[in-house]
PDB file of C-alpha atoms in Angstrom:
ATOM      1  CA  UNK B 195     200.449  83.837  65.914  1.00 69.00           C
ATOM      2  CA  UNK B 196     203.284  81.947  67.511  1.00 78.00           C
ATOM      3  CA  UNK B 197     202.356  80.228  70.743  1.00 90.00           C
ATOM      4  CA  UNK B 198     204.623  78.994  73.483  1.00 94.00           C
ATOM      5  CA  UNK B 199     203.156  76.645  76.045  1.00 95.00           C
ATOM      6  CA  UNK B 200     204.759  76.255  79.449  1.00 97.00           C
ATOM      7  CA  UNK B 201     203.818  73.636  81.981  1.00 97.00           C
ATOM      8  CA  UNK B 202     203.149  73.516  84.864  1.00 97.00           C
ATOM      9  CA  UNK B 203     201.819  76.956  85.714  1.00 97.00           C
ATOM     10  CA  UNK B 204     202.660  76.470  89.337  1.00 97.00           C
ATOM     11  CA  UNK B 205     204.306  73.792  91.418  1.00 97.00           C
ATOM     12  CA  UNK B 206     205.036  73.264  95.080  1.00 97.00           C
ATOM     13  CA  UNK B 207     207.758  70.840  96.005  1.00 96.00           C
ATOM     14  CA  UNK B 208     209.697  69.812  99.060  1.00 97.00           C
ATOM     15  CA  UNK B 209     213.262  70.828  99.607  1.00 97.00           C
ATOM     16  CA  UNK B 210     215.673  68.334  98.069  1.00 97.00           C
ATOM     17  CA  UNK B 211     213.383  67.148  95.310  1.00 97.00           C
ATOM     18  CA  UNK B 212     213.635  67.941  91.619  1.00 97.00           C
ATOM     19  CA  UNK B 213     211.133  69.718  89.446  1.00 98.00           C
ATOM     20  CA  UNK B 214     210.847  69.670  85.672  1.00 98.00           C
ATOM     21  CA  UNK B 215     209.338  72.538  83.696  1.00 98.00           C
ATOM     22  CA  UNK B 216     208.399  72.060  80.046  1.00 97.00           C
ATOM     23  CA  UNK B 217     208.367  74.667  77.322  1.00 96.00           C
ATOM     24  CA  UNK B 218     206.839  73.907  73.930  1.00 95.00           C
ATOM     25  CA  UNK B 219     206.559  75.936  70.768  1.00 93.00           C
ATOM     26  CA  UNK B 220     203.164  74.907  69.438  1.00 92.00           C
ATOM     27  CA  UNK B 221     203.058  76.207  65.904  1.00 87.00           C
ATOM     28  CA  UNK B 222     206.639  76.967  64.990  1.00 88.00           C
ATOM     29  CA  UNK B 223     210.039  75.405  65.315  1.00 87.00           C
ATOM     30  CA  UNK B 224     212.420  76.932  67.797  1.00 86.00           C
ATOM     31  CA  UNK B 225     216.075  76.029  67.484  1.00 83.00           C
ATOM     32  CA  UNK B 226     216.728  78.354  70.394  1.00 87.00           C
ATOM     33  CA  UNK B 227     214.742  78.858  73.545  1.00 92.00           C
ATOM     34  CA  UNK B 228     215.497  81.059  76.506  1.00 93.00           C
ATOM     35  CA  UNK B 229     214.911  80.488  80.180  1.00 96.00           C
ATOM     36  CA  UNK B 230     214.377  83.459  82.448  1.00 95.00           C
ATOM     37  CA  UNK B 231     213.914  83.891  86.144  1.00 96.00           C
ATOM     38  CA  UNK B 232     211.947  86.769  87.552  1.00 95.00           C
ATOM     39  CA  UNK B 233     211.875  87.982  91.121  1.00 90.00           C
ATOM     40  CA  UNK B 234     208.917  90.034  92.364  1.00 86.00           C
ATOM     41  CA  UNK B 235     208.739  93.475  90.794  1.00 84.00           C
ATOM     42  CA  UNK B 236     211.982  92.935  88.933  1.00 89.00           C
ATOM     43  CA  UNK B 237     212.989  92.412  85.360  1.00 91.00           C
ATOM     44  CA  UNK B 238     213.636  89.137  83.614  1.00 92.00           C
ATOM     45  CA  UNK B 239     216.988  87.622  84.345  1.00 92.00           C
ATOM     46  CA  UNK B 240     218.312  85.400  81.578  1.00 91.00           C
ATOM     47  CA  UNK B 241     219.430  82.091  83.017  1.00 94.00           C
ATOM     48  CA  UNK B 242     220.392  80.159  79.927  1.00 93.00           C
ATOM     49  CA  UNK B 243     219.982  79.778  76.220  1.00 91.00           C
ATOM     50  CA  UNK B 244     218.735  76.392  75.165  1.00 89.00           C
ATOM     51  CA  UNK B 245     219.961  75.131  71.809  1.00 86.00           C
ATOM     52  CA  UNK B 246     218.322  72.225  70.031  1.00 85.00           C
ATOM     53  CA  UNK B 247     220.642  69.253  69.823  1.00 84.00           C
ATOM     54  CA  UNK B 248     223.475  70.811  71.783  1.00 86.00           C
ATOM     55  CA  UNK B 249     224.388  71.957  75.237  1.00 89.00           C
ATOM     56  CA  UNK B 250     222.735  74.972  76.750  1.00 92.00           C
ATOM     57  CA  UNK B 251     224.648  78.168  77.272  1.00 92.00           C
ATOM     58  CA  UNK B 252     224.402  79.383  80.846  1.00 94.00           C
ATOM     59  CA  UNK B 253     224.734  82.934  82.036  1.00 92.00           C
ATOM     60  CA  UNK B 254     227.372  83.804  84.539  1.00 92.00           C
ATOM     61  CA  UNK B 255     226.408  82.811  88.055  1.00 94.00           C
ATOM     62  CA  UNK B 256     223.831  80.221  87.012  1.00 95.00           C
ATOM     63  CA  UNK B 257     224.697  76.725  88.172  1.00 94.00           C
ATOM     64  CA  UNK B 258     224.433  74.345  85.240  1.00 94.00           C
ATOM     65  CA  UNK B 259     224.286  71.307  87.483  1.00 95.00           C
ATOM     66  CA  UNK B 260     221.396  72.751  89.406  1.00 96.00           C
ATOM     67  CA  UNK B 261     219.388  74.008  86.460  1.00 97.00           C
ATOM     68  CA  UNK B 262     219.514  71.244  83.886  1.00 96.00           C
ATOM     69  CA  UNK B 263     218.317  72.177  80.435  1.00 94.00           C
ATOM     70  CA  UNK B 264     217.461  69.750  77.694  1.00 91.00           C
ATOM     71  CA  UNK B 265     216.392  70.780  74.218  1.00 90.00           C
ATOM     72  CA  UNK B 266     215.808  67.449  72.531  1.00 83.00           C
ATOM     73  CA  UNK B 267     213.572  68.607  69.702  1.00 89.00           C
ATOM     74  CA  UNK B 268     212.735  71.723  67.750  1.00 88.00           C
ATOM     75  CA  UNK B 269     209.590  72.246  69.787  1.00 91.00           C
ATOM     76  CA  UNK B 270     210.496  71.231  73.321  1.00 93.00           C
ATOM     77  CA  UNK B 271     212.912  72.467  75.940  1.00 94.00           C
ATOM     78  CA  UNK B 272     212.875  71.423  79.571  1.00 96.00           C
ATOM     79  CA  UNK B 273     214.332  73.009  82.681  1.00 97.00           C
ATOM     80  CA  UNK B 274     214.902  70.755  85.656  1.00 97.00           C
ATOM     81  CA  UNK B 275     215.591  72.331  88.996  1.00 98.00           C
ATOM     82  CA  UNK B 276     217.557  69.677  90.841  1.00 97.00           C
ATOM     83  CA  UNK B 277     217.716  69.321  94.606  1.00 97.00           C
ATOM     84  CA  UNK B 278     215.525  72.345  94.998  1.00 97.00           C
ATOM     85  CA  UNK B 279     215.928  74.665  97.971  1.00 96.00           C
ATOM     86  CA  UNK B 280     213.664  77.448  99.234  1.00 96.00           C
ATOM     87  CA  UNK B 281     215.915  80.042  97.618  1.00 96.00           C
ATOM     88  CA  UNK B 282     215.061  78.517  94.253  1.00 96.00           C
ATOM     89  CA  UNK B 283     211.471  79.611  94.741  1.00 96.00           C
ATOM     90  CA  UNK B 284     210.744  82.031  91.945  1.00 96.00           C
ATOM     91  CA  UNK B 285     208.889  82.651  88.728  1.00 96.00           C
ATOM     92  CA  UNK B 286     210.452  80.943  85.722  1.00 97.00           C
ATOM     93  CA  UNK B 287     209.576  81.944  82.171  1.00 97.00           C
ATOM     94  CA  UNK B 288     210.567  80.326  78.920  1.00 96.00           C
ATOM     95  CA  UNK B 289     210.543  81.971  75.530  1.00 94.00           C
ATOM     96  CA  UNK B 290     211.341  81.290  71.926  1.00 91.00           C
ATOM     97  CA  UNK B 291     211.940  83.529  68.978  1.00 82.00           C
ATOM     98  CA  UNK B 292     210.051  83.090  65.746  1.00 75.00           C
ATOM     99  CA  UNK B 293     211.952  82.059  62.679  1.00 73.00           C
ATOM    100  CA  UNK B 294     211.907  85.389  60.856  1.00 77.00           C
ATOM    101  CA  UNK B 295     214.696  87.879  61.295  1.00 75.00           C
ATOM    102  CA  UNK B 296     212.494  90.506  62.927  1.00 75.00           C
ATOM    103  CA  UNK B 297     210.547  88.021  65.023  1.00 81.00           C
ATOM    104  CA  UNK B 298     209.928  88.961  68.640  1.00 84.00           C
ATOM    105  CA  UNK B 299     210.250  86.656  71.603  1.00 87.00           C
ATOM    106  CA  UNK B 300     207.147  84.644  72.368  1.00 91.00           C
ATOM    107  CA  UNK B 301     206.734  83.790  75.998  1.00 94.00           C
ATOM    108  CA  UNK B 302     205.217  80.945  77.902  1.00 95.00           C
ATOM    109  CA  UNK B 303     202.843  81.746  80.748  1.00 95.00           C
ATOM    110  CA  UNK B 304     205.527  81.132  83.322  1.00 96.00           C
ATOM    111  CA  UNK B 305     205.870  78.711  86.211  1.00 97.00           C
ATOM    112  CA  UNK B 306     205.578  79.719  89.830  1.00 97.00           C
ATOM    113  CA  UNK B 307     207.873  77.435  91.813  1.00 97.00           C
ATOM    114  CA  UNK B 308     207.567  77.255  95.574  1.00 97.00           C
ATOM    115  CA  UNK B 309     210.007  75.103  97.487  1.00 97.00           C
ATOM    116  CA  UNK B 310     208.972  74.286 101.034  1.00 96.00           C
TER     117      UNK B 310
ATOM    118  CA  UNK K 154     226.301  93.093  76.735  1.00 61.00           C
ATOM    119  CA  UNK K 155     223.883  95.732  75.626  1.00 73.00           C
ATOM    120  CA  UNK K 156     222.395  97.998  78.265  1.00 89.00           C
ATOM    121  CA  UNK K 157     218.742  98.951  78.272  1.00 95.00           C
ATOM    122  CA  UNK K 158     217.673 101.635  80.722  1.00 96.00           C
ATOM    123  CA  UNK K 159     214.197 102.497  81.882  1.00 97.00           C
ATOM    124  CA  UNK K 160     214.557 105.456  84.184  1.00 96.00           C
ATOM    125  CA  UNK K 161     210.965 105.499  85.438  1.00 97.00           C
ATOM    126  CA  UNK K 162     210.313 102.678  87.920  1.00 96.00           C
ATOM    127  CA  UNK K 163     206.705 103.809  88.324  1.00 97.00           C
ATOM    128  CA  UNK K 164     204.317 105.946  86.333  1.00 98.00           C
ATOM    129  CA  UNK K 165     200.657 106.782  86.659  1.00 98.00           C
ATOM    130  CA  UNK K 166     198.117 108.140  84.227  1.00 98.00           C
ATOM    131  CA  UNK K 167     194.512 109.182  84.406  1.00 98.00           C
ATOM    132  CA  UNK K 168     192.138 107.034  82.427  1.00 98.00           C
ATOM    133  CA  UNK K 169     191.699 108.357  78.852  1.00 98.00           C
ATOM    134  CA  UNK K 170     194.856 110.429  79.119  1.00 98.00           C
ATOM    135  CA  UNK K 171     198.185 109.907  77.409  1.00 98.00           C
ATOM    136  CA  UNK K 172     201.385 108.666  79.017  1.00 98.00           C
ATOM    137  CA  UNK K 173     204.913 108.196  77.707  1.00 98.00           C
ATOM    138  CA  UNK K 174     207.318 105.596  79.035  1.00 98.00           C
ATOM    139  CA  UNK K 175     211.020 106.172  78.481  1.00 98.00           C
ATOM    140  CA  UNK K 176     213.676 103.760  77.301  1.00 98.00           C
ATOM    141  CA  UNK K 177     217.273 104.332  76.304  1.00 97.00           C
ATOM    142  CA  UNK K 178     219.854 101.817  75.216  1.00 96.00           C
ATOM    143  CA  UNK K 179     223.543 101.619  74.671  1.00 94.00           C
ATOM    144  CA  UNK K 180     224.905 100.134  71.482  1.00 91.00           C
ATOM    145  CA  UNK K 181     227.565 100.628  68.852  1.00 90.00           C
ATOM    146  CA  UNK K 182     225.589  98.757  66.239  1.00 89.00           C
ATOM    147  CA  UNK K 183     223.538 100.253  63.468  1.00 89.00           C
ATOM    148  CA  UNK K 184     221.213  97.336  62.856  1.00 90.00           C
ATOM    149  CA  UNK K 185     219.021  96.010  65.662  1.00 92.00           C
ATOM    150  CA  UNK K 186     215.463  95.521  66.859  1.00 93.00           C
ATOM    151  CA  UNK K 187     213.567  97.131  69.702  1.00 95.00           C
ATOM    152  CA  UNK K 188     210.466  95.910  71.483  1.00 96.00           C
ATOM    153  CA  UNK K 189     208.053  96.908  74.185  1.00 98.00           C
ATOM    154  CA  UNK K 190     206.484  94.146  76.241  1.00 97.00           C
ATOM    155  CA  UNK K 191     203.651  94.396  78.725  1.00 97.00           C
ATOM    156  CA  UNK K 192     203.384  92.160  81.781  1.00 96.00           C
ATOM    157  CA  UNK K 193     200.002  92.433  83.520  1.00 95.00           C
ATOM    158  CA  UNK K 194     199.338  90.914  86.960  1.00 92.00           C
ATOM    159  CA  UNK K 195     198.851  87.535  85.272  1.00 91.00           C
ATOM    160  CA  UNK K 196     202.586  87.762  84.507  1.00 92.00           C
ATOM    161  CA  UNK K 197     202.114  86.739  80.899  1.00 93.00           C
ATOM    162  CA  UNK K 198     204.562  88.668  78.729  1.00 94.00           C
ATOM    163  CA  UNK K 199     202.711  90.313  75.862  1.00 94.00           C
ATOM    164  CA  UNK K 200     204.324  91.997  72.878  1.00 94.00           C
ATOM    165  CA  UNK K 201     203.056  95.544  72.549  1.00 97.00           C
ATOM    166  CA  UNK K 202     205.052  96.936  69.668  1.00 97.00           C
ATOM    167  CA  UNK K 203     208.306  96.480  67.775  1.00 95.00           C
ATOM    168  CA  UNK K 204     210.646  98.673  65.770  1.00 95.00           C
ATOM    169  CA  UNK K 205     213.401  97.837  63.305  1.00 93.00           C
ATOM    170  CA  UNK K 206     216.312 100.242  63.609  1.00 93.00           C
ATOM    171  CA  UNK K 207     216.626 100.626  59.850  1.00 92.00           C
ATOM    172  CA  UNK K 208     213.109 102.006  59.618  1.00 92.00           C
ATOM    173  CA  UNK K 209     212.837 105.723  60.151  1.00 88.00           C
ATOM    174  CA  UNK K 210     209.092 105.659  60.532  1.00 94.00           C
ATOM    175  CA  UNK K 211     207.884 105.205  64.080  1.00 96.00           C
ATOM    176  CA  UNK K 212     205.874 102.053  64.680  1.00 96.00           C
ATOM    177  CA  UNK K 213     202.249 102.323  65.744  1.00 97.00           C
ATOM    178  CA  UNK K 214     199.753  99.733  66.980  1.00 95.00           C
ATOM    179  CA  UNK K 215     196.341 101.229  67.645  1.00 96.00           C
ATOM    180  CA  UNK K 216     196.701 103.314  70.832  1.00 98.00           C
ATOM    181  CA  UNK K 217     200.385 102.469  71.183  1.00 98.00           C
ATOM    182  CA  UNK K 218     203.126 104.287  69.346  1.00 98.00           C
ATOM    183  CA  UNK K 219     206.833 104.779  69.729  1.00 98.00           C
ATOM    184  CA  UNK K 220     209.171 107.696  69.380  1.00 98.00           C
ATOM    185  CA  UNK K 221     212.337 106.149  68.016  1.00 97.00           C
ATOM    186  CA  UNK K 222     215.310 108.482  68.068  1.00 96.00           C
ATOM    187  CA  UNK K 223     218.191 106.452  66.703  1.00 95.00           C
ATOM    188  CA  UNK K 224     220.898 109.051  67.174  1.00 95.00           C
ATOM    189  CA  UNK K 225     219.855 109.599  70.770  1.00 96.00           C
ATOM    190  CA  UNK K 226     219.392 105.838  71.296  1.00 96.00           C
ATOM    191  CA  UNK K 227     215.960 106.469  72.667  1.00 97.00           C
ATOM    192  CA  UNK K 228     212.825 104.373  72.237  1.00 97.00           C
ATOM    193  CA  UNK K 229     209.867 105.731  74.187  1.00 98.00           C
ATOM    194  CA  UNK K 230     206.383 104.256  74.244  1.00 98.00           C
ATOM    195  CA  UNK K 231     203.308 106.462  74.091  1.00 98.00           C
ATOM    196  CA  UNK K 232     199.979 105.107  75.235  1.00 98.00           C
ATOM    197  CA  UNK K 233     197.028 107.198  74.132  1.00 98.00           C
ATOM    198  CA  UNK K 234     193.532 107.088  75.612  1.00 98.00           C
ATOM    199  CA  UNK K 235     194.778 105.013  78.510  1.00 98.00           C
ATOM    200  CA  UNK K 236     192.510 102.245  79.701  1.00 98.00           C
ATOM    201  CA  UNK K 237     192.341 100.385  82.989  1.00 97.00           C
ATOM    202  CA  UNK K 238     193.572  97.279  81.219  1.00 97.00           C
ATOM    203  CA  UNK K 239     196.803  99.053  80.345  1.00 98.00           C
ATOM    204  CA  UNK K 240     197.920  98.828  83.953  1.00 97.00           C
ATOM    205  CA  UNK K 241     200.973  96.571  83.947  1.00 97.00           C
ATOM    206  CA  UNK K 242     204.732  96.389  84.026  1.00 97.00           C
ATOM    207  CA  UNK K 243     206.240  97.523  80.755  1.00 98.00           C
ATOM    208  CA  UNK K 244     209.612  96.281  79.609  1.00 97.00           C
ATOM    209  CA  UNK K 245     211.737  97.684  76.834  1.00 97.00           C
ATOM    210  CA  UNK K 246     213.908  95.143  75.025  1.00 95.00           C
ATOM    211  CA  UNK K 247     216.790  95.238  72.566  1.00 94.00           C
ATOM    212  CA  UNK K 248     217.962  92.547  70.203  1.00 90.00           C
ATOM    213  CA  UNK K 249     221.007  92.541  67.998  1.00 83.00           C
ATOM    214  CA  UNK K 250     221.226  90.180  65.033  1.00 79.00           C
ATOM    215  CA  UNK K 251     224.941  89.912  65.704  1.00 76.00           C
ATOM    216  CA  UNK K 252     224.732  88.570  69.244  1.00 69.00           C
ATOM    217  CA  UNK K 253     222.652  85.595  68.323  1.00 64.00           C
ATOM    218  CA  UNK K 254     219.104  85.595  69.495  1.00 68.00           C
ATOM    219  CA  UNK K 255     219.603  87.160  72.867  1.00 78.00           C
ATOM    220  CA  UNK K 256     217.233  89.858  74.025  1.00 87.00           C
ATOM    221  CA  UNK K 257     218.255  92.454  76.585  1.00 90.00           C
ATOM    222  CA  UNK K 258     215.530  93.794  78.867  1.00 93.00           C
ATOM    223  CA  UNK K 259     215.231  97.003  80.796  1.00 95.00           C
ATOM    224  CA  UNK K 260     214.300  97.053  84.463  1.00 94.00           C
ATOM    225  CA  UNK K 261     210.688  97.832  83.743  1.00 96.00           C
ATOM    226  CA  UNK K 262     208.180 100.584  84.442  1.00 97.00           C
ATOM    227  CA  UNK K 263     205.116  99.906  86.526  1.00 97.00           C
ATOM    228  CA  UNK K 264     202.153 101.762  85.053  1.00 98.00           C
ATOM    229  CA  UNK K 265     199.100 102.566  87.142  1.00 98.00           C
ATOM    230  CA  UNK K 266     195.913 103.767  85.473  1.00 98.00           C
ATOM    231  CA  UNK K 267     193.735 105.918  87.682  1.00 98.00           C
ATOM    232  CA  UNK K 268     189.996 105.670  87.041  1.00 96.00           C
TER     233      UNK K 268
END
């Protein structure tokens, strides 16, 4: 089955630093990947849609300069949280859809970000 | 944007019993896809079952089955012979081929399995 690998699983960083999260589709090509944020006991909140070779599409209220997305290849998308603050602490999940019309979303394992 | 509603924030079921989780959605489209995902404490999102709207037959996957009522825009998940490992958050999701690849998720139902 389709596998999405997300790295790192958890990261602790100091306020003001930047953190990069990688999302890879291991056995399929993903022209589109999605980045979600999830608060405790809540649903997934779509942050942005990452498109290979073009700019990401951000959801309303998501700061594009703070959450930089790069989708340089058909198997890799990265999310960089720039100048992180404690309020950015959260669980971030990436996903990609398979290439068939009825394909579901395949999710990475998520990244727990803690900003101190 | 499409709206997906899960009206049961929490549910519980006795081990080996059956439980049904509700999901309704709002759409004007006739062609779309529906999914149920499970998120255990590990927080890994796991696909449980999927349904194409054009298929009248309800999808089944072992102990998991759906009751898809297209006219009522309802997509409930039935878990039979509940097991302790079924304890998780369950999310209903909708995808329209016409709005690109975006998936719309419900707010989730937390399922507790009582031994």
